[in-house]
Amino acid sequence: MADYRLIIIGGGLSGLAAGIRSARFGRKTLIVERHSLPGGLNSYYYRQGYLLETGLHAMTNFAAQGAKHAPLNRLFRQLKLSRKKFITHEQLGSEVIFPQASLQFSNDFDLLCEEIARHFPAGIDRFRAMAKEIDTYDPFAEVPWQSARDFLHDRLADPLLEDMLLLPLMVYGNAEEHDMDLGQFAIMFRALFLEGFFRPQGTMKDLIDMLLDQYAQFGGEIRFRAPVEGIISKDEKVRGIRLENGEEITADAVLSTVGIPGTAQLSGWPLALDMDEYIGKMTFMETISMLPEVHLPPERAGRTILFYSLNDELKYHRPAQAIDPSWGVICFPDNFQGLERQHDAPTQVRVTNAANYELWQQAAQDKEQYRQVKEECGQQSAAAVSQILGQYNQDAVFQDSFTPMTIERFTAKCGGAVYGSPIKIKSGRTPFENLFIAGTDQGYLGIVGAMLSGVTIVNQHLLG
Amino acid sequence: MTRDEIKDIILEIIEDIDEDADFDNLDADQPLRDQLDLDSMDFLDIVMELRKRYKLQIPEEDYPELATLTSCVNYLEPKLQDV
C-alpha cells in the first residue's frame, strides 16, 4: 500500500485548495513545499518590521455573500469554509489611463458603461452587446485557440477602446504576448469588470493561515523545506516522489502545481513541443514604496488601482530593455472600502512593469551589476509613474523591489513567468494516468482561479 | 434506518455543505437543485459525504435518483436499511 492516497507538489493556493478538497473526504494527503512558507506566488515576507505581500494587489472575482453560483462563493462551499465569516473589503475604484482617454471602473459594472458612453459615445452599444456575449460564453469548453484581439476588433472596431480594455485583463493574467485566448479573455473580463476587486480582511498571511488550518482540520499533512528531486514512475503510472534529501514517498496519485515545464522536468514527461514553448515570456518587476503620505493629483485621489500606458498602443510583450516603464500598474493597497489606516502607519504604493527575464538573468551573474540594474529600473519606473502621479515617492521611508529572478526563485515559475505557460492544459492530464497538474498552467487565473483549479482537478480525477 | 432518519441525514448533509441552505419552503417532491440553488459541485459533495459516512458507493449514472428529497429517500432506503 502506498504511503499516501495523494501527494501534492507545491503549497501555493492551488495546492492548498486541492489538499483541503482531498483531505476533506478522508483521503490521506501530503503537500510538499520547497520553501519555509506556503502561498507560492501569493505569499508574504517580513522586511524592516513590515509584513509585505508578494503577488497580491487585489483579489478578483468579488461576489457578495449569498450569490451562490459566483466562483468565490462556490469555492468557499467546496473548501467547507464559511463565507459568512470571511470579511471582504471592496475596491474604491480603479482607472485605465491612456494619453488620449481614461476609463474608471469599479465593482459596479454600470460605472464602466457610463465611462465608455462618455469617452467613446459611438462604442457603448457595441460594448454592451459584447459584454452580454462574454457573460454567456463558456471559457472552459475545450476549443482551439481563438484571438481575443480579433474578437474585440470585430465587435468594437475602435483600437483605442480595445487596448484600454485589454490592459487590465492582460496584465492581471495573460501568459501570452500581444494577444490572448478568447476563453482567457472571457475569464478575465468577468473576474475584473463583471465581478471586481476586493481584499480579504487582514493580510495574505491570514488567508493562507485559514487554508492551512482547514487542511489540518481534515487531517492533511504538509512538509515545508521539502524540495522534490523527481517524480518516480514505472511505465504509464507514477508511484510517488523522491525528495532532494533522497527520501522516497509513495502515493496512489500525484498532483503537481509547479507548472508544465517544472512537472515535465520532474517526471520525464515527453512534451509535445519544445520546452521553450511552455515558458511564458511575460514577467514583471515590482517596486513597493512605503510613504508617510501619498499626495495624488485630485483627479486620481482615492483610486485603488491605476493601469497606465504612456503610449497610444498597448505594448503587451517582453521589453527589449530590463523593464518597460512606459506602461504598467500602480496599486494602492490601503485604498479599499472600510480599511482604516493607523494614524502613524505609512501607506504603500506598488508599481509593476513588464521585464525581460534574460537580461535580468545576465545581470544576476554579478551581484553588483544586479543591484545597479535594480536601482536604475526603480528610477525609470518612478520617473514614468511621476508623469501620472507627480513626484510621489520622494519621501519614501522604505523601498523594496522584486524582479524576475526573485519570482523564479520563490515560485517555481520558469522564466519568472507569473502567469505560467502560454499553452494551458485544461484537462489537467499528463501522459501518466495518475499524474495531474493544477494551478496556473491548467488555465484558471488569479487567487480565486488558482484555488478553483485545485478543487476542480481533484473533483474530476481524484474523488471518483 | 427509517425513512425519516434518512431524510434528516440528507438535510443535515446539505446544511453542512451550504451554510445558506434554507429548508423553510422545501417541497420534498420538487428538485433540490432548483429550490436550494445547488450546482453539480454541491451534488458531488452530497455523494462524497454519503460515501465517507456510510461507505456507500453511488455510481454516476445513479445521480439522477438524488434529484428530490423523496427520490433520495427512496433510493437510499434499501441501501441504508442495516445502518
Coordinates of C-alpha atoms in Angstrom, one line a residue:
Chain A
M1 CA 0.0 0.0 0.0
A2 CA 1.2 3.5 -0.9
D3 CA 2.2 5.9 1.9
Y4 CA -0.5 8.4 0.7
R5 CA -3.6 8.5 -1.4
L6 CA -2.4 11.8 -2.9
I7 CA 0.8 13.8 -2.9
I8 CA 0.6 17.4 -4.0
I9 CA 3.7 19.2 -5.1
G10 CA 3.6 22.8 -4.1
G11 CA 2.0 24.6 -1.2
G12 CA 0.7 27.6 -3.2
L13 CA -3.0 28.4 -3.4
S14 CA -3.9 25.7 -5.9
G15 CA -2.0 23.1 -3.9
L16 CA -3.6 24.1 -0.6
A17 CA -7.1 24.1 -2.1
A18 CA -6.6 20.7 -3.7
G19 CA -5.2 19.4 -0.4
I20 CA -8.3 20.6 1.5
R21 CA -10.6 19.0 -1.1
S22 CA -8.8 15.7 -1.0
A23 CA -8.4 15.5 2.8
R24 CA -12.0 16.6 3.4
F25 CA -13.3 13.2 2.4
G26 CA -10.8 11.3 4.4
R27 CA -8.0 10.7 1.9
K28 CA -4.6 10.6 3.3
T29 CA -2.9 13.6 1.7
L30 CA 0.5 15.1 1.8
I31 CA 1.6 18.5 0.4
V32 CA 5.3 19.1 -0.1
E33 CA 6.6 22.6 -0.3
R34 CA 10.1 23.7 -1.3
H35 CA 10.2 26.8 0.8
S36 CA 9.6 27.5 4.5
L37 CA 6.4 29.5 3.9
P38 CA 3.3 28.5 1.9
G39 CA 1.5 30.6 -0.7
G40 CA 3.7 30.4 -3.7
L41 CA 3.3 33.5 -5.8
N42 CA 0.8 34.9 -3.3
S43 CA 2.9 34.8 -0.2
Y44 CA 4.4 37.3 2.2
Y45 CA 7.7 38.3 3.8
Y46 CA 9.0 40.5 6.5
R47 CA 11.3 43.5 5.9
Q48 CA 12.1 46.1 8.5
G49 CA 9.2 45.2 10.7
Y50 CA 6.6 45.3 7.9
L51 CA 4.7 42.3 6.6
L52 CA 4.8 42.7 2.8
E53 CA 2.6 40.7 0.5
T54 CA 4.2 39.3 -2.7
G55 CA 1.7 38.7 -5.5
L56 CA -1.5 40.3 -4.3
H57 CA -2.6 43.7 -5.5
A58 CA -6.2 42.7 -5.1
M59 CA -8.3 39.6 -5.3
T60 CA -10.6 39.5 -8.3
N61 CA -14.0 37.7 -8.6
F62 CA -15.7 39.7 -5.9
A63 CA -19.1 38.3 -5.0
A64 CA -21.5 39.3 -2.2
Q65 CA -22.3 36.6 0.2
G66 CA -25.3 34.6 -0.9
A67 CA -24.6 34.8 -4.6
K68 CA -24.4 31.0 -4.8
H69 CA -23.1 30.5 -8.3
A70 CA -20.3 33.1 -8.1
P71 CA -16.9 31.5 -8.3
L72 CA -15.8 32.9 -4.9
N73 CA -18.8 31.5 -3.0
R74 CA -18.6 28.2 -4.8
L75 CA -15.0 27.9 -3.8
F76 CA -15.8 28.6 -0.2
R77 CA -18.5 25.8 -0.2
Q78 CA -16.1 23.4 -1.8
L79 CA -13.5 24.1 0.8
K80 CA -16.1 24.0 3.6
L81 CA -15.1 27.5 4.6
S82 CA -17.6 29.9 6.0
R83 CA -18.2 32.7 3.5
K84 CA -20.2 34.5 6.2
K85 CA -17.1 34.8 8.4
F86 CA -14.9 35.9 5.5
I87 CA -14.8 39.6 5.7
T88 CA -14.1 41.4 2.4
H89 CA -13.2 45.0 1.5
E90 CA -14.2 46.1 -2.0
Q91 CA -12.1 48.4 -4.1
L92 CA -12.8 52.1 -4.0
G93 CA -12.5 52.4 -7.8
S94 CA -9.9 51.9 -10.5
E95 CA -8.9 53.5 -13.7
V96 CA -7.3 52.7 -17.1
I97 CA -5.2 55.7 -18.2
F98 CA -4.1 56.3 -21.8
P99 CA -2.7 59.5 -23.2
Q100 CA -6.0 60.3 -25.1
A101 CA -8.6 59.0 -22.7
S102 CA -9.2 57.3 -19.3
L103 CA -11.8 54.9 -18.1
Q104 CA -12.9 54.5 -14.5
F105 CA -14.4 51.2 -13.3
S106 CA -15.5 49.7 -10.0
N107 CA -17.4 46.7 -8.8
D108 CA -20.5 48.3 -10.3
F109 CA -20.4 47.4 -14.0
D110 CA -22.6 50.5 -14.8
L111 CA -19.7 52.8 -14.0
L112 CA -17.6 51.3 -16.8
C113 CA -20.5 51.6 -19.2
E114 CA -21.1 55.2 -18.2
E115 CA -17.4 55.9 -18.8
I116 CA -17.4 54.3 -22.2
A117 CA -20.5 56.1 -23.1
R118 CA -18.8 59.4 -22.2
H119 CA -15.4 58.8 -23.9
F120 CA -16.5 56.5 -26.7
P121 CA -20.1 57.5 -27.5
A122 CA -20.1 55.6 -30.7
G123 CA -18.9 52.4 -29.0
I124 CA -21.2 52.0 -26.0
D125 CA -24.0 49.9 -27.7
R126 CA -21.4 47.7 -29.2
F127 CA -19.6 47.3 -25.9
R128 CA -22.9 46.4 -24.1
A129 CA -23.6 43.7 -26.7
M130 CA -20.1 42.3 -26.4
A131 CA -20.4 42.2 -22.6
K132 CA -23.6 40.2 -22.9
E133 CA -21.9 37.8 -25.3
I134 CA -18.9 37.3 -22.9
D135 CA -21.3 36.7 -20.0
T136 CA -22.7 33.7 -21.7
Y137 CA -19.5 32.4 -23.2
D138 CA -18.2 29.0 -21.8
P139 CA -14.5 29.6 -21.3
F140 CA -13.9 26.0 -20.1
A141 CA -15.1 24.2 -23.3
E142 CA -12.1 22.6 -25.0
V143 CA -12.0 24.6 -28.2
P144 CA -9.0 25.7 -30.3
W145 CA -7.2 28.9 -29.5
Q146 CA -9.2 32.0 -30.7
S147 CA -7.8 35.5 -30.9
A148 CA -9.4 37.9 -28.3
R149 CA -8.0 40.8 -30.3
D150 CA -9.8 39.7 -33.5
F151 CA -13.0 39.2 -31.5
L152 CA -12.7 42.6 -29.8
H153 CA -11.9 44.4 -33.1
D154 CA -14.8 42.7 -34.8
R155 CA -17.2 43.7 -32.0
L156 CA -15.9 47.2 -31.1
A157 CA -14.0 48.4 -34.1
D158 CA -12.1 51.0 -32.0
P159 CA -8.4 50.2 -31.5
L160 CA -8.0 52.6 -28.5
L161 CA -11.0 51.2 -26.6
E162 CA -9.9 47.7 -27.4
D163 CA -6.4 48.4 -26.0
M164 CA -7.8 50.1 -22.9
L165 CA -10.0 47.2 -22.1
L166 CA -7.2 44.7 -22.7
L167 CA -4.6 46.4 -20.5
P168 CA -6.0 45.4 -17.1
L169 CA -7.2 42.0 -18.4
M170 CA -3.8 41.1 -19.8
V171 CA -1.6 42.5 -17.1
Y172 CA -3.6 40.6 -14.4
G173 CA -3.5 37.2 -16.1
N174 CA -2.2 36.8 -19.7
A175 CA 0.7 34.5 -20.2
E176 CA 0.9 35.2 -23.9
E177 CA 2.5 38.2 -25.6
H178 CA 0.5 40.6 -27.9
D179 CA -2.8 38.7 -27.9
M180 CA -4.8 36.4 -25.6
D181 CA -7.1 33.4 -26.0
L182 CA -10.7 34.3 -26.1
G183 CA -11.5 31.9 -23.3
Q184 CA -8.9 33.6 -21.0
F185 CA -10.3 36.9 -22.1
A186 CA -13.8 35.9 -21.0
I187 CA -12.5 34.6 -17.6
M188 CA -10.6 37.9 -17.0
F189 CA -13.4 40.1 -18.2
R190 CA -15.8 38.5 -15.7
A191 CA -13.3 38.4 -12.9
L192 CA -12.3 42.1 -13.2
F193 CA -15.2 44.0 -14.9
L194 CA -18.3 42.0 -14.0
E195 CA -17.2 40.8 -10.5
G196 CA -14.4 43.1 -9.4
F197 CA -11.6 43.7 -7.0
F198 CA -11.6 43.2 -3.2
R199 CA -9.2 42.4 -0.4
P200 CA -9.7 39.9 2.3
Q201 CA -9.7 41.4 5.8
G202 CA -6.2 41.2 7.3
T203 CA -3.3 40.2 5.1
M204 CA -2.4 37.4 2.7
K205 CA -1.0 35.6 5.8
D206 CA -4.4 35.4 7.3
L207 CA -5.9 33.9 4.2
I208 CA -3.2 31.3 3.9
D209 CA -3.4 30.5 7.6
M210 CA -7.2 30.0 7.2
L211 CA -6.4 27.4 4.4
L212 CA -3.7 25.7 6.4
D213 CA -6.0 25.4 9.4
Q214 CA -8.8 23.9 7.3
Y215 CA -6.4 21.5 5.7
A216 CA -5.0 20.4 9.2
Q217 CA -8.6 20.1 10.5
F218 CA -9.3 17.5 7.8
G219 CA -6.1 15.6 8.7
G220 CA -4.0 16.8 5.8
E221 CA -0.2 16.8 6.2
I222 CA 2.2 19.4 4.9
R223 CA 6.0 19.4 4.8
F224 CA 8.0 22.6 4.3
R225 CA 11.6 22.9 3.0
A226 CA 11.0 19.6 1.2
P227 CA 12.1 20.2 -2.4
V228 CA 11.2 17.4 -4.8
E229 CA 14.0 15.9 -6.9
G230 CA 11.9 13.7 -9.1
I231 CA 8.5 12.0 -9.7
I232 CA 9.0 8.2 -9.6
S233 CA 7.3 6.4 -12.5
K234 CA 7.0 3.0 -13.9
D235 CA 5.5 2.6 -17.4
E236 CA 2.4 4.8 -17.7
K237 CA 2.0 5.3 -13.9
V238 CA 3.7 7.4 -11.3
R239 CA 4.5 5.7 -7.9
G240 CA 5.4 8.7 -5.8
I241 CA 8.1 11.3 -5.4
R242 CA 11.8 11.4 -4.4
L243 CA 12.9 14.4 -2.3
E244 CA 16.2 16.1 -2.7
N245 CA 17.3 14.6 0.6
G246 CA 16.9 11.2 -1.1
E247 CA 13.7 10.2 0.8
E248 CA 11.1 8.4 -1.3
I249 CA 7.4 8.7 -0.6
T250 CA 4.8 6.7 -2.5
A251 CA 1.3 7.7 -3.4
D252 CA -1.7 6.4 -5.5
A253 CA -1.7 9.7 -7.4
V254 CA 0.4 12.8 -7.7
L255 CA -0.9 16.3 -8.3
S256 CA 1.8 18.8 -9.4
T257 CA 1.3 22.6 -9.2
V258 CA 4.7 23.5 -10.4
G259 CA 3.7 24.2 -14.0
I260 CA 4.1 22.2 -17.2
P261 CA 7.9 22.8 -17.6
G262 CA 8.6 22.0 -14.0
T263 CA 6.4 18.9 -14.0
A264 CA 8.0 17.7 -17.2
Q265 CA 11.5 18.1 -15.7
L266 CA 10.5 16.2 -12.5
S267 CA 8.7 13.3 -14.3
G268 CA 10.4 12.9 -17.6
W269 CA 7.1 13.7 -19.4
P270 CA 7.9 13.9 -23.1
L271 CA 6.4 17.2 -24.1
A272 CA 4.7 17.6 -27.5
L273 CA 6.5 20.9 -28.3
D274 CA 9.9 22.3 -27.4
M275 CA 10.2 23.1 -23.7
D276 CA 10.7 26.8 -24.5
E277 CA 7.1 27.0 -25.9
Y278 CA 5.8 26.3 -22.4
I279 CA 7.8 29.0 -20.7
G280 CA 5.9 32.3 -20.7
K281 CA 7.6 35.5 -21.7
M282 CA 5.6 37.8 -19.5
T283 CA 7.4 38.6 -16.3
F284 CA 7.5 41.7 -14.1
M285 CA 9.4 43.8 -11.8
E286 CA 7.5 45.3 -8.9
T287 CA 8.6 48.1 -6.5
I288 CA 7.0 48.6 -3.2
S289 CA 7.3 52.0 -1.6
M290 CA 6.3 52.9 1.9
L291 CA 5.4 56.6 2.3
P292 CA 4.3 58.7 5.2
E293 CA 1.5 60.1 2.9
V294 CA 0.7 59.9 -0.8
H295 CA -0.3 63.2 -2.3
L296 CA -2.2 62.4 -5.5
P297 CA -3.5 64.8 -8.1
P298 CA -7.1 65.4 -7.1
E299 CA -8.5 63.7 -10.2
R300 CA -6.7 60.4 -9.1
A301 CA -7.4 60.6 -5.3
G302 CA -8.9 57.5 -3.7
R303 CA -8.2 55.1 -6.5
T304 CA -7.4 51.5 -5.8
I305 CA -5.5 50.5 -8.9
L306 CA -4.3 52.5 -11.9
F307 CA -3.5 50.8 -15.2
Y308 CA -1.4 53.2 -17.3
S309 CA 0.1 53.4 -20.7
L310 CA 2.1 56.4 -21.8
N311 CA 1.8 55.1 -25.4
D312 CA -1.4 55.2 -27.5
E313 CA -1.0 51.5 -28.2
L314 CA -0.6 48.8 -25.6
K315 CA 2.8 47.1 -25.7
Y316 CA 1.9 43.8 -24.0
H317 CA 5.1 41.9 -24.8
R318 CA 8.6 41.2 -23.4
P319 CA 10.5 44.5 -23.5
A320 CA 13.9 44.9 -25.2
Q321 CA 15.3 46.5 -22.0
A322 CA 15.4 45.2 -18.5
I323 CA 11.9 46.8 -17.9
D324 CA 9.4 48.8 -19.9
P325 CA 8.3 51.6 -17.7
S326 CA 6.1 53.1 -20.4
W327 CA 3.1 51.0 -19.2
G328 CA 2.2 49.2 -16.0
V329 CA 0.1 49.0 -12.9
I330 CA 0.1 51.3 -9.8
C331 CA -1.7 49.8 -6.9
F332 CA -2.6 51.4 -3.5
P333 CA -3.3 48.5 -1.2
D334 CA -4.7 50.8 1.5
N335 CA -7.4 52.2 -0.8
F336 CA -10.2 49.6 -0.2
Q337 CA -13.6 50.3 1.4
G338 CA -13.6 50.1 5.2
L339 CA -9.9 49.9 5.7
E340 CA -8.7 52.2 8.4
R341 CA -5.1 53.2 8.5
Q342 CA -3.5 53.7 11.8
H343 CA -2.6 57.4 12.0
D344 CA 1.2 56.9 12.2
A345 CA 1.4 53.9 9.8
P346 CA 3.0 54.6 6.4
T347 CA 1.0 53.9 3.3
Q348 CA 2.0 51.7 0.4
V349 CA 2.3 52.2 -3.3
R350 CA 3.2 49.2 -5.6
V351 CA 4.3 49.7 -9.2
T352 CA 4.6 46.8 -11.6
N353 CA 6.3 46.9 -15.0
A354 CA 6.9 44.2 -17.6
A355 CA 10.5 42.9 -17.5
N356 CA 12.9 40.9 -19.7
Y357 CA 13.9 37.7 -17.9
E358 CA 17.1 37.0 -20.0
L359 CA 18.5 40.5 -19.2
W360 CA 17.9 40.1 -15.5
Q361 CA 19.4 36.6 -15.6
Q362 CA 22.5 38.1 -17.2
A363 CA 22.7 40.9 -14.6
A364 CA 22.3 38.4 -11.8
Q365 CA 25.6 36.7 -12.7
D366 CA 27.3 39.6 -10.9
K367 CA 25.9 40.9 -7.6
E368 CA 27.0 44.5 -8.0
Q369 CA 25.6 44.6 -11.6
Y370 CA 22.3 43.2 -10.5
R371 CA 22.0 45.8 -7.7
Q372 CA 22.8 48.5 -10.2
V373 CA 20.2 47.4 -12.8
K374 CA 17.6 47.1 -10.0
E375 CA 18.3 50.6 -8.9
E376 CA 18.2 52.0 -12.4
C377 CA 15.0 50.3 -13.2
G378 CA 13.5 51.5 -10.0
Q379 CA 14.3 55.1 -11.0
Q380 CA 13.0 54.6 -14.6
S381 CA 9.7 53.2 -13.2
A382 CA 9.4 56.1 -10.7
A383 CA 10.1 58.6 -13.5
A384 CA 7.3 57.1 -15.7
V385 CA 4.8 57.0 -12.8
S386 CA 5.5 60.6 -11.9
Q387 CA 4.1 61.6 -15.2
I388 CA 0.8 60.3 -13.9
L389 CA 1.0 60.9 -10.1
G390 CA 3.5 63.7 -9.8
Q391 CA 6.6 63.2 -7.5
Y392 CA 5.0 60.5 -5.4
N393 CA 8.0 58.7 -3.8
Q394 CA 10.4 61.4 -2.8
D395 CA 10.0 60.9 0.9
A396 CA 9.7 57.1 0.8
V397 CA 10.7 55.7 4.2
F398 CA 11.4 52.3 2.6
Q399 CA 11.5 50.7 -0.8
D400 CA 11.9 47.1 -2.0
S401 CA 11.8 45.6 -5.4
F402 CA 11.3 42.1 -6.7
T403 CA 12.5 41.1 -10.1
P404 CA 12.0 38.1 -12.4
M405 CA 14.8 36.4 -10.6
T406 CA 13.1 36.8 -7.2
I407 CA 9.9 35.4 -8.8
E408 CA 11.6 32.4 -10.3
R409 CA 13.4 31.6 -7.1
F410 CA 10.4 31.7 -4.8
T411 CA 7.5 30.5 -7.0
A412 CA 8.9 27.7 -9.2
K413 CA 7.6 29.6 -12.2
C414 CA 10.1 29.1 -15.1
G415 CA 11.5 32.3 -16.5
G416 CA 9.7 34.2 -13.7
A417 CA 6.5 34.0 -15.8
V418 CA 3.9 34.8 -13.2
Y419 CA 1.0 33.6 -15.5
G420 CA 2.9 30.5 -16.4
S421 CA 2.8 28.8 -19.8
P422 CA 1.1 30.4 -22.8
I423 CA -0.1 26.8 -23.6
K424 CA -2.6 25.6 -21.0
I425 CA -3.8 22.0 -20.3
K426 CA -7.4 22.5 -19.3
S427 CA -8.0 18.8 -18.5
G428 CA -5.1 18.7 -16.0
R429 CA -4.0 15.4 -17.6
T430 CA -0.4 14.3 -18.3
P431 CA 0.8 11.2 -20.2
F432 CA 0.9 9.4 -16.8
E433 CA -2.6 8.2 -15.9
N434 CA -2.2 9.2 -12.2
L435 CA -0.2 12.4 -12.5
F436 CA -2.2 15.6 -12.9
I437 CA -1.4 19.3 -13.0
A438 CA -3.3 22.1 -11.3
G439 CA -2.7 25.8 -10.9
T440 CA -1.7 28.5 -13.4
D441 CA -0.8 26.1 -16.3
Q442 CA -4.2 24.5 -16.1
G443 CA -5.7 27.8 -17.2
Y444 CA -7.6 29.3 -14.2
L445 CA -6.3 32.7 -13.2
G446 CA -5.9 34.8 -10.1
I447 CA -6.1 33.8 -6.5
V448 CA -9.7 32.5 -6.7
G449 CA -9.0 30.9 -10.0
A450 CA -5.9 29.1 -8.7
M451 CA -7.9 27.6 -5.8
L452 CA -10.7 26.6 -8.1
S453 CA -8.2 24.9 -10.3
G454 CA -7.0 22.7 -7.4
V455 CA -10.6 22.0 -6.5
T456 CA -11.7 21.1 -10.0
I457 CA -8.8 18.8 -10.8
V458 CA -9.4 16.9 -7.5
N459 CA -13.1 16.6 -8.2
Q460 CA -12.7 15.5 -11.8
H461 CA -9.9 13.0 -11.4
L462 CA -9.3 12.0 -7.8
L463 CA -12.5 11.7 -5.9
G464 CA -14.1 9.0 -8.1
Chain B
M1 CA -32.6 3.5 9.1
T2 CA -36.1 4.7 8.8
R3 CA -37.3 7.0 6.0
D4 CA -37.5 9.9 8.4
E5 CA -33.9 9.3 9.6
I6 CA -32.7 9.2 6.1
K7 CA -34.4 12.4 5.3
D8 CA -32.8 14.1 8.3
I9 CA -29.4 12.8 7.2
I10 CA -29.8 14.3 3.8
L11 CA -30.9 17.6 5.1
E12 CA -28.1 17.6 7.6
I13 CA -25.5 16.9 4.9
I14 CA -26.9 19.7 2.8
E15 CA -26.8 22.1 5.7
D16 CA -23.3 21.1 6.3
I17 CA -22.3 21.8 2.7
D18 CA -24.2 25.1 2.3
E19 CA -24.3 27.5 5.2
D20 CA -27.0 29.5 3.4
A21 CA -29.4 26.5 2.9
D22 CA -32.9 27.4 3.8
F23 CA -35.4 24.5 4.2
D24 CA -38.4 26.6 5.2
N25 CA -40.4 26.1 2.0
L26 CA -38.8 23.0 0.7
D27 CA -41.1 20.7 -1.3
A28 CA -39.9 17.1 -1.0
D29 CA -41.1 16.2 -4.5
Q30 CA -39.5 19.1 -6.3
P31 CA -35.9 19.1 -7.4
L32 CA -33.5 20.1 -4.6
R33 CA -31.2 21.7 -7.2
D34 CA -33.7 24.4 -8.2
Q35 CA -35.1 25.0 -4.7
L36 CA -31.8 25.3 -2.9
D37 CA -29.9 26.7 -5.9
L38 CA -27.3 23.9 -5.8
D39 CA -24.9 23.0 -8.6
S40 CA -23.2 19.9 -9.7
M41 CA -20.2 20.5 -7.4
D42 CA -22.6 20.6 -4.5
F43 CA -24.1 17.3 -5.6
L44 CA -20.7 15.7 -5.7
D45 CA -20.3 16.8 -2.1
I46 CA -23.5 15.0 -1.1
V47 CA -22.3 11.8 -2.7
M48 CA -18.9 12.1 -1.2
E49 CA -20.3 12.7 2.3
L50 CA -22.6 9.7 2.0
R51 CA -19.6 7.6 1.0
K52 CA -17.5 9.0 3.9
R53 CA -20.2 8.3 6.4
Y54 CA -21.7 5.1 5.3
K55 CA -19.1 3.6 2.9
L56 CA -21.8 4.0 0.2
Q57 CA -20.7 3.9 -3.4
I58 CA -23.1 5.8 -5.6
P59 CA -22.2 5.4 -9.3
E60 CA -22.5 8.4 -11.5
E61 CA -25.4 7.0 -13.5
D62 CA -27.5 6.9 -10.3
Y63 CA -27.0 10.6 -9.6
P64 CA -30.5 11.5 -11.1
E65 CA -32.0 9.4 -8.3
L66 CA -30.9 12.1 -5.9
A67 CA -32.9 14.8 -7.6
T68 CA -35.6 15.4 -5.0
L69 CA -35.7 14.7 -1.2
T70 CA -38.3 11.9 -1.8
S71 CA -36.3 10.3 -4.5
C72 CA -33.2 10.4 -2.3
V73 CA -35.1 8.6 0.4
N74 CA -36.5 6.0 -2.0
Y75 CA -33.0 5.4 -3.4
L76 CA -31.2 5.2 -0.1
E77 CA -33.7 3.3 1.9
P78 CA -32.7 -0.2 0.8
K79 CA -29.0 0.7 0.9
L80 CA -29.1 2.0 4.4
Q81 CA -31.6 -0.4 5.9
D82 CA -29.0 -2.2 8.1
V83 CA -27.3 1.0 9.2

